[in-house]
Short mmCIF file of C-alpha atoms in Angstrom, two decimals:
data_model
loop_
_atom_site.label_atom_id
_atom_site.label_comp_id
_atom_site.label_asym_id
_atom_site.label_seq_id
_atom_site.Cartn_x
_atom_site.Cartn_y
_atom_site.Cartn_z
CA MET L 9 -12.34 -36.01 -12.26
CA GLU L 10 -12.92 -33.66 -9.35
CA ASN L 11 -13.18 -30.00 -10.34
CA ARG L 12 -10.27 -28.15 -8.75
CA GLY L 13 -10.88 -24.70 -7.36
CA LYS L 14 -8.72 -21.64 -7.82
CA LEU L 15 -7.98 -18.82 -5.42
CA TYR L 16 -6.91 -15.54 -6.99
CA VAL L 17 -5.44 -13.00 -4.58
CA ILE L 18 -6.02 -9.68 -6.31
CA GLY L 19 -4.67 -6.19 -5.81
CA ASN L 20 -7.42 -3.81 -6.90
CA GLY L 21 -5.13 -0.79 -7.24
CA PRO L 22 -5.10 2.56 -5.43
CA GLY L 23 -8.79 3.47 -5.67
CA ASP L 24 -9.81 4.42 -9.21
CA ILE L 25 -11.37 1.37 -10.86
CA SER L 26 -9.71 2.31 -14.16
CA LEU L 27 -6.36 1.52 -12.51
CA THR L 28 -7.36 -2.05 -11.64
CA ALA L 29 -5.25 -4.41 -13.77
CA PRO L 30 -7.15 -5.91 -16.75
CA LYS L 31 -6.37 -9.46 -15.59
CA ALA L 32 -7.70 -8.67 -12.12
CA ALA L 33 -10.86 -7.21 -13.65
CA ASP L 34 -11.40 -10.35 -15.75
CA VAL L 35 -11.03 -12.59 -12.71
CA ILE L 36 -13.48 -10.49 -10.70
CA LYS L 37 -16.05 -10.66 -13.51
CA ASN L 38 -15.81 -14.45 -13.72
CA ALA L 39 -15.42 -15.40 -10.05
CA ASP L 40 -17.91 -17.60 -8.20
CA LEU L 41 -17.12 -15.82 -4.93
CA ILE L 42 -15.64 -12.42 -4.08
CA CYS L 43 -14.08 -12.02 -0.63
CA GLY L 44 -12.65 -8.83 0.78
CA TYR L 45 -12.60 -5.94 3.19
CA LYS L 46 -15.88 -4.13 2.56
CA PRO L 47 -14.47 -0.77 1.33
CA TYR L 48 -12.16 -2.55 -1.14
CA VAL L 49 -14.99 -4.65 -2.56
CA GLU L 50 -17.16 -1.55 -2.89
CA GLN L 51 -14.48 0.01 -5.11
CA ILE L 52 -14.83 -2.76 -7.69
CA THR L 53 -18.63 -3.24 -7.47
CA PRO L 54 -19.20 -2.36 -11.17
CA LEU L 55 -17.03 -5.35 -12.14
CA ILE L 56 -18.93 -7.91 -10.06
CA ASN L 57 -21.30 -10.22 -11.91
CA ALA L 58 -24.86 -10.35 -10.59
CA ARG L 59 -24.61 -14.12 -10.06
CA THR L 60 -21.43 -13.86 -7.97
CA GLU L 61 -21.60 -14.47 -4.24
CA VAL L 62 -19.92 -11.76 -2.15
CA PHE L 63 -18.44 -12.05 1.34
CA THR L 64 -17.17 -8.92 3.10
CA ASN L 65 -16.20 -8.00 6.63
CA GLY L 66 -14.42 -5.21 8.46
CA MET L 67 -11.08 -4.30 10.02
CA THR L 68 -9.21 -7.13 11.79
CA GLY L 69 -11.24 -9.67 9.79
CA GLU L 70 -8.28 -10.83 7.71
CA MET L 71 -8.13 -14.38 9.06
CA GLU L 72 -11.85 -14.92 8.50
CA ARG L 73 -11.68 -13.60 4.92
CA VAL L 74 -8.82 -15.90 4.03
CA GLN L 75 -10.45 -18.92 5.67
CA VAL L 76 -13.72 -18.32 3.80
CA ALA L 77 -11.80 -17.96 0.53
CA LEU L 78 -9.81 -21.16 1.11
CA GLU L 79 -12.89 -23.16 2.11
CA HIS L 80 -14.74 -22.22 -1.08
CA CYS L 81 -11.67 -22.83 -3.21
CA ALA L 82 -11.45 -26.34 -1.72
CA LYS L 83 -15.04 -26.92 -2.88
CA GLY L 84 -13.98 -26.33 -6.49
CA LEU L 85 -15.02 -22.69 -6.84
CA LYS L 86 -13.17 -19.80 -8.47
CA VAL L 87 -12.56 -17.31 -5.66
CA ALA L 88 -11.24 -13.75 -5.86
CA LEU L 89 -9.80 -12.40 -2.61
CA VAL L 90 -9.71 -8.64 -3.16
CA CYS L 91 -6.97 -6.56 -1.52
CA GLY L 92 -6.32 -2.83 -1.57
CA GLY L 93 -3.42 -1.67 -3.73
CA ASP L 94 -1.16 -4.66 -4.30
CA ALA L 95 -2.01 -8.18 -3.17
CA SER L 96 1.33 -8.74 -1.42
CA LEU L 97 2.54 -5.44 0.03
CA TYR L 98 1.12 -5.13 3.57
CA SER L 99 -1.69 -7.32 2.30
CA MET L 100 -3.19 -10.80 2.22
CA ALA L 101 -1.00 -12.89 -0.10
CA SER L 102 1.39 -14.09 2.60
CA LEU L 103 -1.44 -15.06 4.95
CA VAL L 104 -3.08 -17.08 2.16
CA PHE L 105 0.12 -19.06 1.63
CA GLU L 106 0.55 -19.54 5.38
CA LEU L 107 -2.93 -21.04 5.82
CA SER L 108 -3.34 -22.91 2.53
CA GLU L 109 -2.83 -26.66 2.22
CA ASP L 110 -2.81 -26.43 -1.59
CA VAL L 111 -0.51 -23.61 -2.67
CA ASP L 112 -0.73 -24.73 -6.31
CA ALA L 113 -4.35 -23.52 -6.32
CA ILE L 114 -3.25 -19.96 -5.53
CA GLU L 115 -2.48 -17.24 -8.06
CA ILE L 116 -1.38 -13.74 -7.08
CA ILE L 117 -2.44 -10.88 -9.34
CA PRO L 118 -0.48 -7.71 -8.54
CA GLY L 119 -1.90 -4.22 -8.37
CA ILE L 120 -0.62 -0.65 -8.27
CA THR L 121 0.43 0.08 -4.72
CA SER L 122 -0.19 3.46 -3.10
CA ALA L 123 3.49 4.41 -3.02
CA LEU L 124 3.65 4.34 -6.82
CA SER L 125 0.28 5.98 -7.32
CA ALA L 126 1.15 8.75 -4.85
CA SER L 127 4.57 9.17 -6.46
CA ALA L 128 2.88 9.85 -9.80
CA LYS L 129 0.80 12.60 -8.18
CA LEU L 130 3.80 14.20 -6.47
CA GLY L 131 6.14 14.19 -9.48
CA ALA L 132 8.98 11.67 -9.64
CA PRO L 133 10.16 11.15 -6.06
CA VAL L 134 10.82 7.40 -6.20
CA SER L 135 13.11 7.29 -9.25
CA ASP L 136 16.07 6.30 -7.05
CA ASP L 137 16.43 3.55 -4.42
CA MET L 138 13.53 3.66 -1.99
CA VAL L 139 12.13 2.06 1.15
CA ILE L 140 8.47 1.45 1.95
CA LEU L 141 7.88 1.65 5.68
CA SER L 142 4.71 1.31 7.76
CA MET L 143 4.30 3.30 10.96
CA SER L 144 1.72 0.84 12.29
CA ASP L 145 2.91 -1.17 15.27
CA LEU L 146 -0.14 -3.44 15.24
CA LEU L 147 1.80 -6.33 13.67
CA THR L 148 5.38 -5.02 13.82
CA PRO L 149 7.00 -4.01 17.14
CA TRP L 150 7.77 -0.30 17.43
CA GLU L 151 11.36 -1.05 18.43
CA LEU L 152 11.88 -2.77 15.08
CA ILE L 153 10.25 0.12 13.20
CA ARG L 154 12.67 2.50 14.94
CA LYS L 155 15.63 0.45 13.71
CA ARG L 156 14.26 0.56 10.18
CA ILE L 157 13.93 4.35 10.38
CA ASP L 158 17.61 4.52 11.30
CA ALA L 159 18.45 2.25 8.35
CA VAL L 160 16.63 4.62 5.97
CA ASN L 161 18.89 7.42 7.16
CA ILE L 162 22.05 5.33 6.87
CA GLY L 163 21.24 4.49 3.25
CA ASP L 164 19.87 7.96 2.38
CA PHE L 165 16.82 6.28 0.89
CA VAL L 166 13.67 7.89 -0.40
CA CYS L 167 11.00 6.62 2.00
CA ALA L 168 7.31 6.03 1.34
CA ILE L 169 5.41 5.87 4.62
CA TYR L 170 2.21 3.84 4.92
CA ASN L 171 -0.23 4.02 7.85
CA PRO L 172 1.45 7.24 8.99
CA ARG L 173 -1.02 8.42 11.63
CA SER L 174 -4.29 7.31 13.21
CA ARG L 175 -6.57 8.80 15.85
CA LYS L 176 -4.88 6.75 18.58
CA ARG L 177 -1.38 6.53 17.10
CA THR L 178 -0.06 10.06 16.71
CA THR L 179 3.59 9.98 17.83
CA GLN L 180 5.27 7.63 15.34
CA LEU L 181 5.30 9.94 12.31
CA PRO L 182 6.70 12.94 14.25
CA TYR L 183 9.38 10.62 15.63
CA ALA L 184 10.36 9.50 12.12
CA VAL L 185 10.38 13.08 10.81
CA GLU L 186 12.60 14.22 13.69
CA LYS L 187 15.02 11.37 13.00
CA PHE L 188 15.11 12.17 9.28
CA MET L 189 15.74 15.88 9.93
CA THR L 190 18.46 15.22 12.51
CA ALA L 191 20.33 12.90 10.16
CA ARG L 192 19.70 14.52 6.77
CA GLY L 193 18.21 17.98 7.20
CA ASP L 194 14.97 19.55 5.96
CA LEU L 195 14.23 17.08 3.16
CA PRO L 196 11.58 17.59 0.47
CA CYS L 197 8.48 15.55 1.17
CA GLY L 198 4.91 15.23 0.04
CA TRP L 199 1.70 13.45 0.87
CA VAL L 200 -1.37 12.25 -0.95
CA LYS L 201 -4.63 11.57 0.86
CA ASN L 202 -7.34 9.38 -0.73
CA CYS L 203 -5.19 8.85 -3.79
CA ASP L 204 -7.15 8.40 -7.04
CA ARG L 205 -10.47 8.99 -5.31
CA GLU L 206 -12.97 11.83 -5.51
CA ASP L 207 -11.75 13.58 -2.35
CA GLU L 208 -8.04 13.32 -3.23
CA GLN L 209 -5.67 15.85 -1.63
CA ILE L 210 -2.04 16.46 -2.65
CA CYS L 211 0.68 18.42 -0.88
CA VAL L 212 4.36 18.98 -1.69
CA THR L 213 6.37 20.55 1.12
CA THR L 214 9.41 19.93 3.33
CA LEU L 215 9.78 18.03 6.59
CA ARG L 216 9.91 21.24 8.62
CA GLN L 217 6.61 22.44 7.14
CA LEU L 218 4.81 19.09 7.31
CA ASP L 219 1.38 19.48 8.96
CA PHE L 220 0.74 16.28 10.89
CA GLU L 221 -2.91 17.19 11.49
CA GLN L 222 -3.61 16.82 7.76
CA ILE L 223 -2.32 13.24 7.70
CA ASP L 224 -4.31 10.11 8.51
CA MET L 225 -4.53 6.41 7.63
CA SER L 226 -5.74 7.17 4.11
CA THR L 227 -2.55 9.17 3.44
CA VAL L 228 0.78 8.10 1.94
CA VAL L 229 3.77 10.27 2.86
CA ILE L 230 6.88 10.26 0.66
CA VAL L 231 10.11 11.68 2.09
CA GLY L 232 12.90 12.41 -0.37
CA SER L 233 16.61 11.72 -0.11
CA THR L 234 19.32 14.38 0.06
CA LYS L 235 19.32 14.35 -3.76
CA THR L 236 15.58 15.05 -4.06
CA PHE L 237 14.54 18.58 -5.03
CA ILE L 238 11.29 20.44 -5.69
CA LYS L 239 10.71 21.84 -9.18
CA SER L 240 7.57 23.86 -9.93
CA GLY L 241 5.72 22.17 -7.08
CA LYS L 242 6.82 18.64 -7.98
CA MET L 243 9.24 16.34 -6.16
CA VAL L 244 12.12 15.00 -8.26
CA SER L 245 14.65 12.36 -7.18
CA PRO L 246 17.25 12.21 -9.97
CA ARG L 247 18.16 8.75 -11.22
CA GLY L 248 21.60 10.03 -12.23
CA TYR L 249 21.28 10.24 -16.02
CA THR L 250 22.14 13.93 -16.36
CA GLU L 251 25.13 13.60 -14.05
CA LYS L 252 26.52 10.61 -15.94
CA TYR L 253 25.70 11.48 -19.54
CA SER L 254 25.63 15.30 -19.73
CA THR L 255 28.26 16.75 -22.06
#
């Protein structure tokens, strides 16, 4: 009987290897091939077996990574496609399913996404309904992103912002902040740069005081709702327990 391969699409977590899920770590240790964006693979290097083949490439190499992973899976190998954070959120899982001719050979292993890791650093800002929104217009038209910003205001959602600002793309985050302030006022917000890494930076502030120059592609920004408040330097978005059950 032909040996059937397996393709595991793995979220390696926010940066600290101790936050990689145990199941993901086991798969990495036992894989025949590791594929991934080079910085993400470097984060999990201590887990990689010496006998394991490794394929890495750079930015915009997503299609090649997935194709290499699928080709080796079809040969009967156990392949781990390593993604940053979670395997699905703004990541590779959907592309794998789009390109695969054998979806039964695919298993998705989730990871801690940056919105949740950053939330833990900032306090408890995502305890209520929230939206995760990317400011990158590389794959999503800016006109659609603008509509989604308006929808965040309509629903008074907490909003975690990914890809907030790059060297070339500097206007989208200020646009979103202006829209949030116009609709809902000077909301509490915070950002975490290089979350769970050695050079981590954390800031809790308000929209009016937000310093855009401190924010880059390695930063997650979390904007509160009108219910969010700052307590002793931490953001808190009440779930509603005290309001409902206080006597």
